[in-house]
Amino acid sequence: MTTAISLFTRDLRVHDNPVLHHAARAANVVPLFVLDEAVLSGAFGSPNRVSFLLDSLADLNRSLESRGGRLVIRRGDPVAEVCQLVSETGAEEVHVARDVSGYAQKREDRLRLELSARHCVLHVHEAVITTQPPGAVVPSGNDHFAVFTPYFRRWCEQQTRAVLPAPDVLRVPEVQGRPLPGRRALCDGEVSPRVLRGGESEGRERMREWSAATVCEYVHAHDDLAADATSRLSPYLHFGCVSSTELVVNAGPSEGEQAFVRQLAWRDFHHQVLAARPASSERDYRTRHDQWREDPGALHAWQRGSTGYPIVDAGMRQLQAEGWMHNRARLITASFLTKTLYLDWRLGAAHFLDLLVDGDIANNNLNWQWVAGTGTDTRPNRVLNPVRQAGRYDPGGDYVRFHVPELADLPTEQLLDPDRLQPTERRRRGYPAPIVDLAEARERFMSARGRG
Ligand SMILES: Cc1cc2nc3c(=O)[nH]c(=O)nc-3n(C[C@H](O)[C@H](O)[C@H](O)COP(=O)(O)OP(=O)(O)OC[C@H]3O[C@@H](n4cnc5c(N)ncnc54)[C@H](O)[C@@H]3O)c2cc1C
């Protein structure tokens, strides 16, 4: 009788999960999740993500129970816990998903070493977290693509693996696990008031609704801030509650569906950059020799959503309230921090990671680098003007009205352009004056980048 351990990481689902699917072929399977102290005590243990994680684990346990199994929870170092479980159960195989961060790559190396000493085989499954595995789509003579458009061309030509069914029945041997702890046992701080509920069941429901109704509008409306017409699947993708492969395989040929698939390819793109260059989580991917300014007051105003630029403040307040921000607002707020205020992208990335329920190193830090011009953007010195962006992507002002209620009853042109708002009126409403002059800021940035 063979026993296999199915080690869940960022693949918290039973449908289309190669890790669980292959482990479940053994006579006995131990579905295991380790609450990793190193991850939870660092930047990743933020209240929004921990809350989403706990929802997802509870949901996964229910799904496993309905198949005769259950989720074994342990806490500590995942490698030590897996080894311990191997000795307790005599497991001959461990299955896990390939992941891309430096931390995940080291975890995989450590697992391989420790398990081989115990004559236990490690099976690392590709295309669990992304649709195309990092390293599968590469240009000749390099280990990754540094520009999205040629990457996407090749990505589209690639075969996608078949979608796997959820296992029908699981046989789990008698092993000790811990009960799922409450959130406060894992992290301090408050959860954002409107954060999404985690779990595969929620994710699949959202995926079904999205595919049935909204995706058709996507091509026209994905940048319209007030329309809120994106899928909001990002946290479910981050924790693997839904499978990007399933989304890609099930997408039809319509413009909306194909535009959506292109965004999923962006996700794969950033993952393959991080897999090849793990240090780009912290270091400039392409240095522009920036001497970033230090200005704690401006940083704080940006974080609080009180820069005096309503579109920027709306985005930052959406982040606080929902643990999520619309992609267009992420672009505007990130450009404002790195180019208009000329503050280090790492400060912005860290603040986003504190709050984003979908926050991950590949998508967050490499998108921050993309916006800052130190990453893979082929136009690294473009600066987004927040007044023009507001006019274009929130022309009716409804996104600002919703997130900056003290300005809600103003005429639209005053909402979009703070120069049109009288100082007395601004003061009466307790709304700040702009913390920076856009023309001067642009000049400062261009001359810092040697283009002044
Ligand atoms: C500064 C900045 C930081 C970001 N941080 C994160 C992050 O931590 N986690 C994260 O998942 N996304 C991040 N993004 C990318 C993007 O903003 C979000 O994926 C998107 O807003 C999530 O909403 P959605 O699921 O409704 O997206 P949709 O528009 O419905 O897109 C579908 C999926 O495609 C993927 N996707 C879309 N756009 C991108 C992109 N530019 N890069 C990578 N994947 C993308 C996401 O998985 C998303 O769920 C960031 C973007 C910027 C500019």
Short mmCIF file of C-alpha atoms and ligand atoms in Angstrom, two decimals:
data_model
loop_
_atom_site.label_atom_id
_atom_site.label_comp_id
_atom_site.label_asym_id
_atom_site.label_seq_id
_atom_site.Cartn_x
_atom_site.Cartn_y
_atom_site.Cartn_z
CA MET A 1 0.00 0.00 0.00
CA THR A 2 1.67 3.22 -1.08
CA THR A 3 1.19 6.44 0.85
CA ALA A 4 1.65 9.85 -0.76
CA ILE A 5 1.67 13.31 0.80
CA SER A 6 -0.10 16.03 -1.15
CA LEU A 7 1.58 19.21 0.10
CA PHE A 8 -0.69 22.17 -0.59
CA THR A 9 0.93 25.59 -0.96
CA ARG A 10 -0.62 28.15 -3.34
CA ASP A 11 -2.96 25.57 -4.89
CA LEU A 12 -5.84 25.46 -2.42
CA ARG A 13 -8.33 23.59 -4.60
CA VAL A 14 -9.51 20.10 -5.44
CA HIS A 15 -10.46 20.83 -9.08
CA ASP A 16 -7.74 20.86 -11.70
CA ASN A 17 -4.98 20.35 -9.18
CA PRO A 18 -2.14 18.19 -10.58
CA VAL A 19 -0.60 17.89 -7.10
CA LEU A 20 -3.68 16.34 -5.49
CA HIS A 21 -4.63 14.46 -8.65
CA HIS A 22 -1.31 12.59 -8.81
CA ALA A 23 -0.96 12.08 -5.06
CA ALA A 24 -4.48 10.63 -4.96
CA ARG A 25 -3.39 7.77 -7.22
CA ALA A 26 -1.59 6.24 -4.24
CA ALA A 27 -3.57 3.89 -2.00
CA ASN A 28 -3.38 6.42 0.85
CA VAL A 29 -3.02 10.15 0.58
CA VAL A 30 -2.25 12.74 3.24
CA PRO A 31 -3.49 16.19 2.16
CA LEU A 32 -1.21 18.51 4.12
CA PHE A 33 -0.99 22.24 4.66
CA VAL A 34 1.77 23.68 6.83
CA LEU A 35 1.22 27.08 8.39
CA ASP A 36 4.73 28.28 7.66
CA GLU A 37 6.10 30.41 10.52
CA ALA A 38 8.66 32.06 8.23
CA VAL A 39 5.95 33.19 5.80
CA LEU A 40 3.39 34.18 8.41
CA SER A 41 5.80 36.18 10.55
CA GLY A 42 7.08 38.19 7.57
CA ALA A 43 5.41 40.62 5.16
CA PHE A 44 3.07 37.86 4.05
CA GLY A 45 1.29 37.46 7.33
CA SER A 46 -0.94 40.47 6.76
CA PRO A 47 -4.50 40.37 8.16
CA ASN A 48 -6.25 40.49 4.76
CA ARG A 49 -4.28 37.63 3.28
CA VAL A 50 -4.31 35.53 6.46
CA SER A 51 -8.08 35.92 6.66
CA PHE A 52 -8.43 34.85 3.00
CA LEU A 53 -6.03 31.94 3.60
CA LEU A 54 -8.02 30.66 6.59
CA ASP A 55 -11.30 30.85 4.62
CA SER A 56 -9.61 28.92 1.82
CA LEU A 57 -8.22 26.22 4.11
CA ALA A 58 -11.60 25.71 5.80
CA ASP A 59 -13.25 25.42 2.39
CA LEU A 60 -10.58 23.00 1.16
CA ASN A 61 -11.10 20.85 4.25
CA ARG A 62 -14.86 20.70 3.56
CA SER A 63 -14.24 19.64 -0.05
CA LEU A 64 -11.80 16.95 1.06
CA GLU A 65 -14.23 15.73 3.73
CA SER A 66 -16.99 15.39 1.16
CA ARG A 67 -14.62 12.98 -0.65
CA GLY A 68 -13.88 10.92 2.43
CA GLY A 69 -10.67 12.77 3.30
CA ARG A 70 -9.64 15.80 5.35
CA LEU A 71 -6.93 18.41 5.45
CA VAL A 72 -4.08 17.79 7.90
CA ILE A 73 -2.86 21.08 9.34
CA ARG A 74 0.59 21.47 10.85
CA ARG A 75 2.52 24.54 11.90
CA GLY A 76 6.26 25.26 11.62
CA ASP A 77 8.86 24.78 8.92
CA PRO A 78 7.23 22.96 5.96
CA VAL A 79 10.32 20.86 5.24
CA ALA A 80 10.61 19.68 8.86
CA GLU A 81 6.87 19.00 9.04
CA VAL A 82 6.85 17.00 5.81
CA CYS A 83 9.81 14.92 7.02
CA GLN A 84 8.08 14.32 10.32
CA LEU A 85 4.95 13.16 8.50
CA VAL A 86 7.01 10.89 6.25
CA SER A 87 8.37 9.10 9.32
CA GLU A 88 4.91 8.92 10.92
CA THR A 89 3.17 7.48 7.85
CA GLY A 90 5.97 5.77 5.91
CA ALA A 91 5.02 7.85 2.87
CA GLU A 92 7.04 7.00 -0.24
CA GLU A 93 6.06 10.06 -2.28
CA VAL A 94 5.56 13.77 -1.71
CA HIS A 95 3.79 15.89 -4.33
CA VAL A 96 4.09 19.68 -4.47
CA ALA A 97 3.60 22.51 -6.98
CA ARG A 98 6.55 24.31 -8.55
CA ASP A 99 6.61 27.94 -7.40
CA VAL A 100 8.81 30.83 -8.41
CA SER A 101 9.98 33.03 -5.55
CA GLY A 102 13.50 32.65 -4.16
CA TYR A 103 11.95 31.36 -0.95
CA ALA A 104 9.85 28.72 -2.75
CA GLN A 105 12.80 27.61 -4.87
CA LYS A 106 14.93 27.10 -1.73
CA ARG A 107 12.07 25.25 -0.03
CA GLU A 108 11.90 22.87 -2.99
CA ASP A 109 15.70 22.29 -2.91
CA ARG A 110 15.62 21.61 0.83
CA LEU A 111 12.69 19.22 0.44
CA ARG A 112 14.46 17.31 -2.32
CA LEU A 113 17.61 16.94 -0.23
CA GLU A 114 15.85 15.89 2.97
CA LEU A 115 13.46 13.49 1.25
CA SER A 116 16.15 11.75 -0.77
CA ALA A 117 17.97 11.01 2.50
CA ARG A 118 14.73 9.30 3.60
CA HIS A 119 14.28 7.38 0.32
CA CYS A 120 11.12 9.29 -0.38
CA VAL A 121 10.49 10.64 -3.89
CA LEU A 122 9.62 14.30 -4.44
CA HIS A 123 7.30 14.98 -7.38
CA VAL A 124 7.27 18.65 -8.35
CA HIS A 125 4.32 19.48 -10.60
CA GLU A 126 4.44 22.20 -13.24
CA ALA A 127 1.55 24.34 -14.49
CA VAL A 128 -0.27 24.31 -11.14
CA ILE A 129 0.20 27.95 -10.18
CA THR A 130 0.60 29.36 -13.69
CA THR A 131 -0.79 28.19 -17.02
CA GLN A 132 2.58 27.91 -18.72
CA PRO A 133 5.43 26.87 -16.41
CA PRO A 134 8.33 29.30 -16.10
CA GLY A 135 11.03 28.09 -18.45
CA ALA A 136 8.55 26.57 -20.92
CA VAL A 137 8.31 29.72 -23.04
CA VAL A 138 11.82 31.08 -23.60
CA PRO A 139 13.59 32.96 -26.39
CA SER A 140 16.63 31.34 -27.97
CA GLY A 141 19.75 31.96 -25.94
CA ASN A 142 18.02 33.25 -22.81
CA ASP A 143 16.28 31.76 -19.78
CA HIS A 144 13.27 34.09 -19.84
CA PHE A 145 11.48 36.76 -21.88
CA ALA A 146 12.15 40.33 -20.77
CA VAL A 147 9.39 41.91 -22.93
CA PHE A 148 5.73 40.94 -22.79
CA THR A 149 4.63 41.16 -26.47
CA PRO A 150 7.03 38.52 -27.89
CA TYR A 151 6.43 36.42 -24.78
CA PHE A 152 2.67 36.52 -25.38
CA ARG A 153 3.07 35.56 -29.05
CA ARG A 154 4.99 32.44 -28.05
CA TRP A 155 2.69 31.80 -25.05
CA CYS A 156 -0.31 31.59 -27.41
CA GLU A 157 1.42 28.97 -29.56
CA GLN A 158 2.08 26.74 -26.56
CA GLN A 159 0.04 23.61 -25.75
CA THR A 160 -1.95 23.93 -22.54
CA ARG A 161 -2.30 20.82 -20.38
CA ALA A 162 -5.74 19.18 -20.02
CA VAL A 163 -7.97 20.26 -17.13
CA LEU A 164 -8.03 17.58 -14.42
CA PRO A 165 -11.14 16.44 -12.54
CA ALA A 166 -11.37 16.60 -8.75
CA PRO A 167 -10.71 13.17 -7.19
CA ASP A 168 -13.89 11.25 -6.32
CA VAL A 169 -12.72 9.48 -3.18
CA LEU A 170 -9.72 9.92 -0.89
CA ARG A 171 -8.35 7.53 1.69
CA VAL A 172 -6.47 9.38 4.41
CA PRO A 173 -4.56 7.36 7.05
CA GLU A 174 -4.84 8.15 10.77
CA VAL A 175 -2.47 11.07 11.45
CA GLN A 176 -2.46 13.88 13.97
CA GLY A 177 -3.25 17.38 12.76
CA ARG A 178 -3.98 20.67 14.46
CA PRO A 179 -7.33 22.41 14.35
CA LEU A 180 -7.37 25.45 12.06
CA PRO A 181 -6.42 28.41 14.29
CA GLY A 182 -8.33 31.68 14.42
CA ARG A 183 -6.86 34.65 12.57
CA ARG A 184 -5.72 36.42 15.72
CA ALA A 185 -3.55 33.45 16.62
CA LEU A 186 -1.61 34.08 13.41
CA CYS A 187 -1.39 37.86 13.00
CA ASP A 188 -2.18 41.20 14.60
CA GLY A 189 -4.08 44.06 13.04
CA GLU A 190 -7.47 44.49 11.45
CA VAL A 191 -8.94 43.04 8.27
CA SER A 192 -10.16 45.62 5.71
CA PRO A 193 -13.94 46.06 6.05
CA ARG A 194 -14.89 44.89 2.54
CA VAL A 195 -12.33 42.18 1.88
CA LEU A 196 -13.44 39.23 -0.29
CA ARG A 197 -14.18 35.86 1.26
CA GLY A 198 -11.66 33.19 0.35
CA GLY A 199 -12.06 29.61 -0.80
CA GLU A 200 -12.44 27.43 -3.87
CA SER A 201 -16.26 27.40 -3.59
CA GLU A 202 -16.41 31.22 -3.65
CA GLY A 203 -13.80 31.34 -6.40
CA ARG A 204 -15.60 28.85 -8.62
CA GLU A 205 -18.88 30.68 -8.13
CA ARG A 206 -17.21 33.94 -9.16
CA MET A 207 -15.58 32.19 -12.12
CA ARG A 208 -18.92 30.79 -13.30
CA GLU A 209 -20.69 34.15 -13.01
CA TRP A 210 -17.82 35.89 -14.71
CA SER A 211 -17.70 33.47 -17.63
CA ALA A 212 -21.47 33.48 -18.03
CA ALA A 213 -22.13 37.20 -17.91
CA THR A 214 -19.45 39.81 -17.46
CA VAL A 215 -16.42 38.74 -19.47
CA CYS A 216 -17.98 39.95 -22.75
CA GLU A 217 -17.85 43.56 -21.53
CA TYR A 218 -14.24 43.19 -20.48
CA VAL A 219 -12.56 44.34 -23.66
CA HIS A 220 -14.33 47.73 -23.56
CA ALA A 221 -14.77 48.22 -19.83
CA HIS A 222 -11.68 46.80 -18.12
CA ASP A 223 -10.09 50.24 -17.74
CA ASP A 224 -13.28 52.04 -16.69
CA LEU A 225 -12.78 52.61 -12.97
CA ALA A 226 -16.41 53.19 -12.05
CA ALA A 227 -17.71 50.27 -14.14
CA ASP A 228 -15.72 47.86 -11.95
CA ALA A 229 -15.88 45.37 -14.80
CA THR A 230 -12.89 43.16 -14.06
CA SER A 231 -13.18 39.65 -12.68
CA ARG A 232 -11.78 40.20 -9.15
CA LEU A 233 -10.42 36.68 -9.44
CA SER A 234 -6.90 37.79 -8.49
CA PRO A 235 -6.97 36.63 -4.83
CA TYR A 236 -8.46 33.29 -5.88
CA LEU A 237 -5.67 32.95 -8.44
CA HIS A 238 -3.05 34.00 -5.92
CA PHE A 239 -4.07 31.28 -3.43
CA GLY A 240 -4.84 28.80 -6.20
CA CYS A 241 -8.52 28.54 -5.26
CA VAL A 242 -9.16 28.70 -9.00
CA SER A 243 -6.89 27.40 -11.72
CA SER A 244 -5.58 29.75 -14.39
CA THR A 245 -5.31 26.75 -16.73
CA GLU A 246 -9.02 26.05 -16.35
CA LEU A 247 -9.81 29.70 -17.08
CA VAL A 248 -7.64 29.68 -20.21
CA VAL A 249 -8.92 26.35 -21.51
CA ASN A 250 -12.56 27.34 -21.00
CA ALA A 251 -12.23 30.81 -22.57
CA GLY A 252 -14.04 31.14 -25.88
CA PRO A 253 -12.87 33.06 -28.94
CA SER A 254 -14.78 36.31 -28.21
CA GLU A 255 -12.82 39.56 -27.94
CA GLY A 256 -13.67 39.88 -24.24
CA GLU A 257 -12.56 36.37 -23.38
CA GLN A 258 -9.34 36.71 -25.35
CA ALA A 259 -8.56 40.06 -23.71
CA PHE A 260 -9.03 38.34 -20.36
CA VAL A 261 -6.72 35.47 -21.37
CA ARG A 262 -4.08 38.07 -22.29
CA GLN A 263 -4.17 39.35 -18.70
CA LEU A 264 -3.67 35.81 -17.42
CA ALA A 265 -0.61 35.66 -19.67
CA TRP A 266 0.71 38.81 -17.95
CA ARG A 267 0.54 36.84 -14.74
CA ASP A 268 2.61 34.03 -16.27
CA PHE A 269 5.01 36.60 -17.72
CA HIS A 270 5.83 38.12 -14.32
CA HIS A 271 6.16 34.65 -12.80
CA GLN A 272 8.72 33.58 -15.41
CA VAL A 273 10.74 36.78 -14.82
CA LEU A 274 10.79 36.15 -11.06
CA ALA A 275 11.64 32.45 -11.51
CA ALA A 276 14.67 33.39 -13.61
CA ARG A 277 15.64 36.45 -11.52
CA PRO A 278 14.48 35.85 -7.92
CA ALA A 279 16.46 38.90 -6.75
CA SER A 280 14.17 41.17 -8.79
CA SER A 281 11.72 40.97 -5.88
CA GLU A 282 13.98 43.51 -4.17
CA ARG A 283 16.57 44.73 -6.65
CA ASP A 284 16.01 46.80 -9.79
CA TYR A 285 15.55 44.48 -12.75
CA ARG A 286 17.14 47.18 -14.93
CA THR A 287 18.81 49.89 -12.95
CA ARG A 288 18.15 53.50 -13.98
CA HIS A 289 20.61 54.72 -11.33
CA ASP A 290 17.82 56.41 -9.42
CA GLN A 291 18.65 58.46 -6.36
CA TRP A 292 15.17 58.18 -4.86
CA ARG A 293 14.02 61.05 -2.66
CA GLU A 294 13.20 60.56 0.99
CA ASP A 295 10.01 62.27 2.09
CA PRO A 296 8.14 60.48 4.89
CA GLY A 297 5.38 63.12 4.90
CA ALA A 298 4.58 62.58 1.21
CA LEU A 299 4.76 58.80 1.62
CA HIS A 300 2.33 58.96 4.51
CA ALA A 301 -0.08 61.21 2.58
CA TRP A 302 0.01 58.75 -0.34
CA GLN A 303 -0.59 55.76 1.97
CA ARG A 304 -3.53 57.48 3.71
CA GLY A 305 -5.12 58.67 0.48
CA SER A 306 -4.67 62.36 1.19
CA THR A 307 -2.44 63.64 -1.61
CA GLY A 308 -4.98 66.21 -2.78
CA TYR A 309 -5.33 64.38 -6.13
CA PRO A 310 -8.79 62.78 -5.89
CA ILE A 311 -8.12 59.93 -8.32
CA VAL A 312 -4.95 58.93 -6.44
CA ASP A 313 -6.72 59.22 -3.08
CA ALA A 314 -9.67 57.17 -4.34
CA GLY A 315 -7.35 54.32 -5.34
CA MET A 316 -5.47 54.35 -2.04
CA ARG A 317 -8.71 54.40 -0.07
CA GLN A 318 -10.12 51.53 -2.11
CA LEU A 319 -7.02 49.56 -1.12
CA GLN A 320 -7.61 50.28 2.58
CA ALA A 321 -11.31 49.47 2.45
CA GLU A 322 -11.25 46.38 0.22
CA GLY A 323 -7.71 45.00 0.33
CA TRP A 324 -7.92 45.25 -3.44
CA MET A 325 -7.53 48.00 -6.02
CA HIS A 326 -8.60 48.28 -9.65
CA ASN A 327 -5.68 47.73 -12.04
CA ARG A 328 -5.99 51.21 -13.58
CA ALA A 329 -5.88 52.76 -10.09
CA ARG A 330 -2.81 50.62 -9.26
CA LEU A 331 -1.09 52.08 -12.31
CA ILE A 332 -2.07 55.66 -11.42
CA THR A 333 -1.14 55.44 -7.73
CA ALA A 334 2.13 53.61 -8.41
CA SER A 335 3.17 56.11 -11.09
CA PHE A 336 2.29 58.93 -8.68
CA LEU A 337 4.56 57.50 -5.97
CA THR A 338 7.53 56.56 -8.12
CA LYS A 339 7.52 59.26 -10.77
CA THR A 340 5.55 62.23 -9.47
CA LEU A 341 6.83 61.98 -5.88
CA TYR A 342 9.98 60.19 -7.02
CA LEU A 343 9.97 57.81 -4.05
CA ASP A 344 11.45 54.31 -4.15
CA TRP A 345 9.17 51.66 -5.69
CA ARG A 346 10.04 49.29 -2.81
CA LEU A 347 8.15 51.57 -0.38
CA GLY A 348 5.05 51.38 -2.53
CA ALA A 349 5.35 47.64 -3.11
CA ALA A 350 5.67 47.05 0.65
CA HIS A 351 2.56 49.12 1.40
CA PHE A 352 0.57 47.28 -1.28
CA LEU A 353 1.74 43.94 0.14
CA ASP A 354 0.54 44.99 3.60
CA LEU A 355 -2.98 45.34 2.31
CA LEU A 356 -3.57 43.51 -0.97
CA VAL A 357 -5.49 40.28 -0.57
CA ASP A 358 -4.03 39.20 -3.94
CA GLY A 359 -0.56 40.49 -3.00
CA ASP A 360 2.22 38.37 -4.40
CA ILE A 361 5.87 38.96 -5.12
CA ALA A 362 5.74 38.16 -8.83
CA ASN A 363 2.72 40.27 -9.73
CA ASN A 364 3.15 43.01 -7.16
CA ASN A 365 6.87 43.69 -7.14
CA LEU A 366 7.37 43.22 -10.86
CA ASN A 367 4.37 45.40 -11.70
CA TRP A 368 5.84 48.02 -9.36
CA GLN A 369 9.11 47.78 -11.23
CA TRP A 370 7.23 47.99 -14.54
CA VAL A 371 5.56 51.24 -13.45
CA ALA A 372 8.75 52.66 -11.90
CA GLY A 373 10.59 52.06 -15.17
CA THR A 374 13.15 49.76 -13.53
CA GLY A 375 11.40 46.65 -14.83
CA THR A 376 10.20 45.31 -18.15
CA ASP A 377 8.32 48.35 -19.53
CA THR A 378 9.76 49.32 -22.91
CA ARG A 379 8.86 52.98 -22.19
CA PRO A 380 10.42 53.33 -18.73
CA ASN A 381 10.14 57.12 -18.46
CA ARG A 382 6.44 57.56 -19.18
CA VAL A 383 4.69 59.46 -16.38
CA LEU A 384 0.94 59.10 -15.87
CA ASN A 385 -0.67 62.48 -15.27
CA PRO A 386 -3.35 61.83 -12.61
CA VAL A 387 -5.64 64.64 -13.87
CA ARG A 388 -5.59 63.32 -17.43
CA GLN A 389 -5.96 59.74 -16.24
CA ALA A 390 -9.00 60.75 -14.18
CA GLY A 391 -10.59 62.44 -17.20
CA ARG A 392 -10.02 59.37 -19.30
CA TYR A 393 -10.80 56.50 -16.93
CA ASP A 394 -13.27 58.07 -14.51
CA PRO A 395 -14.91 60.66 -16.78
CA GLY A 396 -18.12 60.86 -14.74
CA GLY A 397 -16.18 61.02 -11.45
CA ASP A 398 -18.15 58.13 -9.93
CA TYR A 399 -15.12 56.15 -8.79
CA VAL A 400 -13.86 59.22 -6.89
CA ARG A 401 -17.36 59.97 -5.53
CA PHE A 402 -17.58 56.47 -4.06
CA HIS A 403 -14.16 56.37 -2.43
CA VAL A 404 -13.72 60.05 -1.47
CA PRO A 405 -17.15 60.83 -0.03
CA GLU A 406 -16.21 64.32 1.20
CA LEU A 407 -16.07 65.39 -2.47
CA ALA A 408 -19.08 63.38 -3.66
CA ASP A 409 -21.46 66.26 -4.40
CA LEU A 410 -18.97 68.37 -6.38
CA PRO A 411 -19.42 68.97 -10.11
CA THR A 412 -17.40 66.45 -12.11
CA GLU A 413 -14.79 68.90 -13.46
CA GLN A 414 -13.83 69.89 -9.90
CA LEU A 415 -13.56 66.25 -8.92
CA LEU A 416 -11.22 65.46 -11.75
CA ASP A 417 -8.90 68.45 -11.49
CA PRO A 418 -7.91 69.74 -8.03
CA ASP A 419 -6.86 73.10 -9.57
CA ARG A 420 -10.54 73.80 -10.18
CA LEU A 421 -11.45 73.34 -6.55
CA GLN A 422 -11.41 76.61 -4.58
CA PRO A 423 -9.10 76.51 -1.53
CA THR A 424 -11.93 77.72 0.76
CA GLU A 425 -14.21 74.96 -0.49
CA ARG A 426 -11.47 72.41 -0.09
CA ARG A 427 -10.81 73.49 3.49
CA ARG A 428 -14.51 73.44 4.31
CA ARG A 429 -14.63 69.81 3.27
CA GLY A 430 -11.43 68.88 5.13
CA TYR A 431 -9.78 67.79 1.89
CA PRO A 432 -6.02 68.48 1.51
CA ALA A 433 -4.38 70.77 -1.04
CA PRO A 434 -2.28 68.94 -3.67
CA ILE A 435 1.00 67.89 -2.04
CA VAL A 436 3.00 68.37 -5.22
CA ASP A 437 2.92 70.45 -8.41
CA LEU A 438 2.62 68.10 -11.38
CA ALA A 439 4.72 70.11 -13.85
CA GLU A 440 7.59 70.59 -11.38
CA ALA A 441 7.43 66.94 -10.37
CA ARG A 442 7.62 65.82 -13.98
CA GLU A 443 10.67 68.00 -14.57
CA ARG A 444 12.36 66.66 -11.44
CA PHE A 445 11.76 63.08 -12.59
CA MET A 446 12.91 63.66 -16.16
CA SER A 447 16.09 65.36 -15.07
CA ALA A 448 16.77 62.59 -12.52
CA ARG A 449 16.50 60.09 -15.33
CA GLY A 450 18.86 62.19 -17.41
CA ARG A 451 16.17 63.43 -19.80
CA GLY A 452 15.65 66.88 -18.37
C1 LIG B 1 1.56 48.47 -9.00
C2 LIG B 1 0.78 47.19 -9.28
C3 LIG B 1 0.75 46.17 -8.34
C4 LIG B 1 0.06 44.98 -8.61
N1 LIG B 1 0.07 43.98 -7.66
C5 LIG B 1 -0.55 42.81 -7.92
C6 LIG B 1 -0.53 41.74 -6.99
O1 LIG B 1 0.07 41.83 -5.91
N2 LIG B 1 -1.20 40.60 -7.29
C7 LIG B 1 -1.88 40.45 -8.47
O2 LIG B 1 -2.48 39.39 -8.69
N3 LIG B 1 -1.88 41.44 -9.38
C8 LIG B 1 -1.26 42.60 -9.15
N4 LIG B 1 -1.28 43.60 -10.09
C9 LIG B 1 -1.88 43.34 -11.39
C10 LIG B 1 -3.37 43.72 -11.52
O3 LIG B 1 -3.56 45.02 -11.08
C11 LIG B 1 -4.29 42.77 -10.76
O4 LIG B 1 -3.98 41.43 -11.08
C12 LIG B 1 -5.75 43.02 -11.11
O5 LIG B 1 -6.10 44.35 -10.82
C13 LIG B 1 -6.63 42.07 -10.32
O6 LIG B 1 -7.97 42.32 -10.57
P1 LIG B 1 -8.87 41.31 -11.40
O7 LIG B 1 -8.71 39.93 -10.88
O8 LIG B 1 -10.24 41.89 -11.43
O9 LIG B 1 -8.17 41.41 -12.82
P2 LIG B 1 -8.69 41.03 -14.27
O10 LIG B 1 -8.58 42.25 -15.09
O11 LIG B 1 -10.00 40.34 -14.20
O12 LIG B 1 -7.57 40.04 -14.81
C14 LIG B 1 -7.62 38.63 -14.63
C15 LIG B 1 -6.38 38.13 -13.97
O13 LIG B 1 -5.24 38.39 -14.79
C16 LIG B 1 -4.11 38.64 -13.96
N5 LIG B 1 -3.62 40.00 -14.25
C17 LIG B 1 -4.31 41.07 -14.70
N6 LIG B 1 -3.49 42.12 -14.91
C18 LIG B 1 -2.27 41.71 -14.55
C19 LIG B 1 -0.98 42.33 -14.52
N7 LIG B 1 -0.77 43.58 -14.92
N8 LIG B 1 0.06 41.60 -14.07
C20 LIG B 1 -0.10 40.33 -13.68
N9 LIG B 1 -1.27 39.69 -13.70
C21 LIG B 1 -2.34 40.37 -14.12
C22 LIG B 1 -4.59 38.58 -12.52
O14 LIG B 1 -4.31 37.30 -12.01
C23 LIG B 1 -6.08 38.81 -12.65
O15 LIG B 1 -6.83 38.23 -11.62
C24 LIG B 1 -0.61 44.80 -9.85
C25 LIG B 1 -0.57 45.85 -10.78
C26 LIG B 1 0.11 47.02 -10.51
C27 LIG B 1 0.14 48.11 -11.55
#
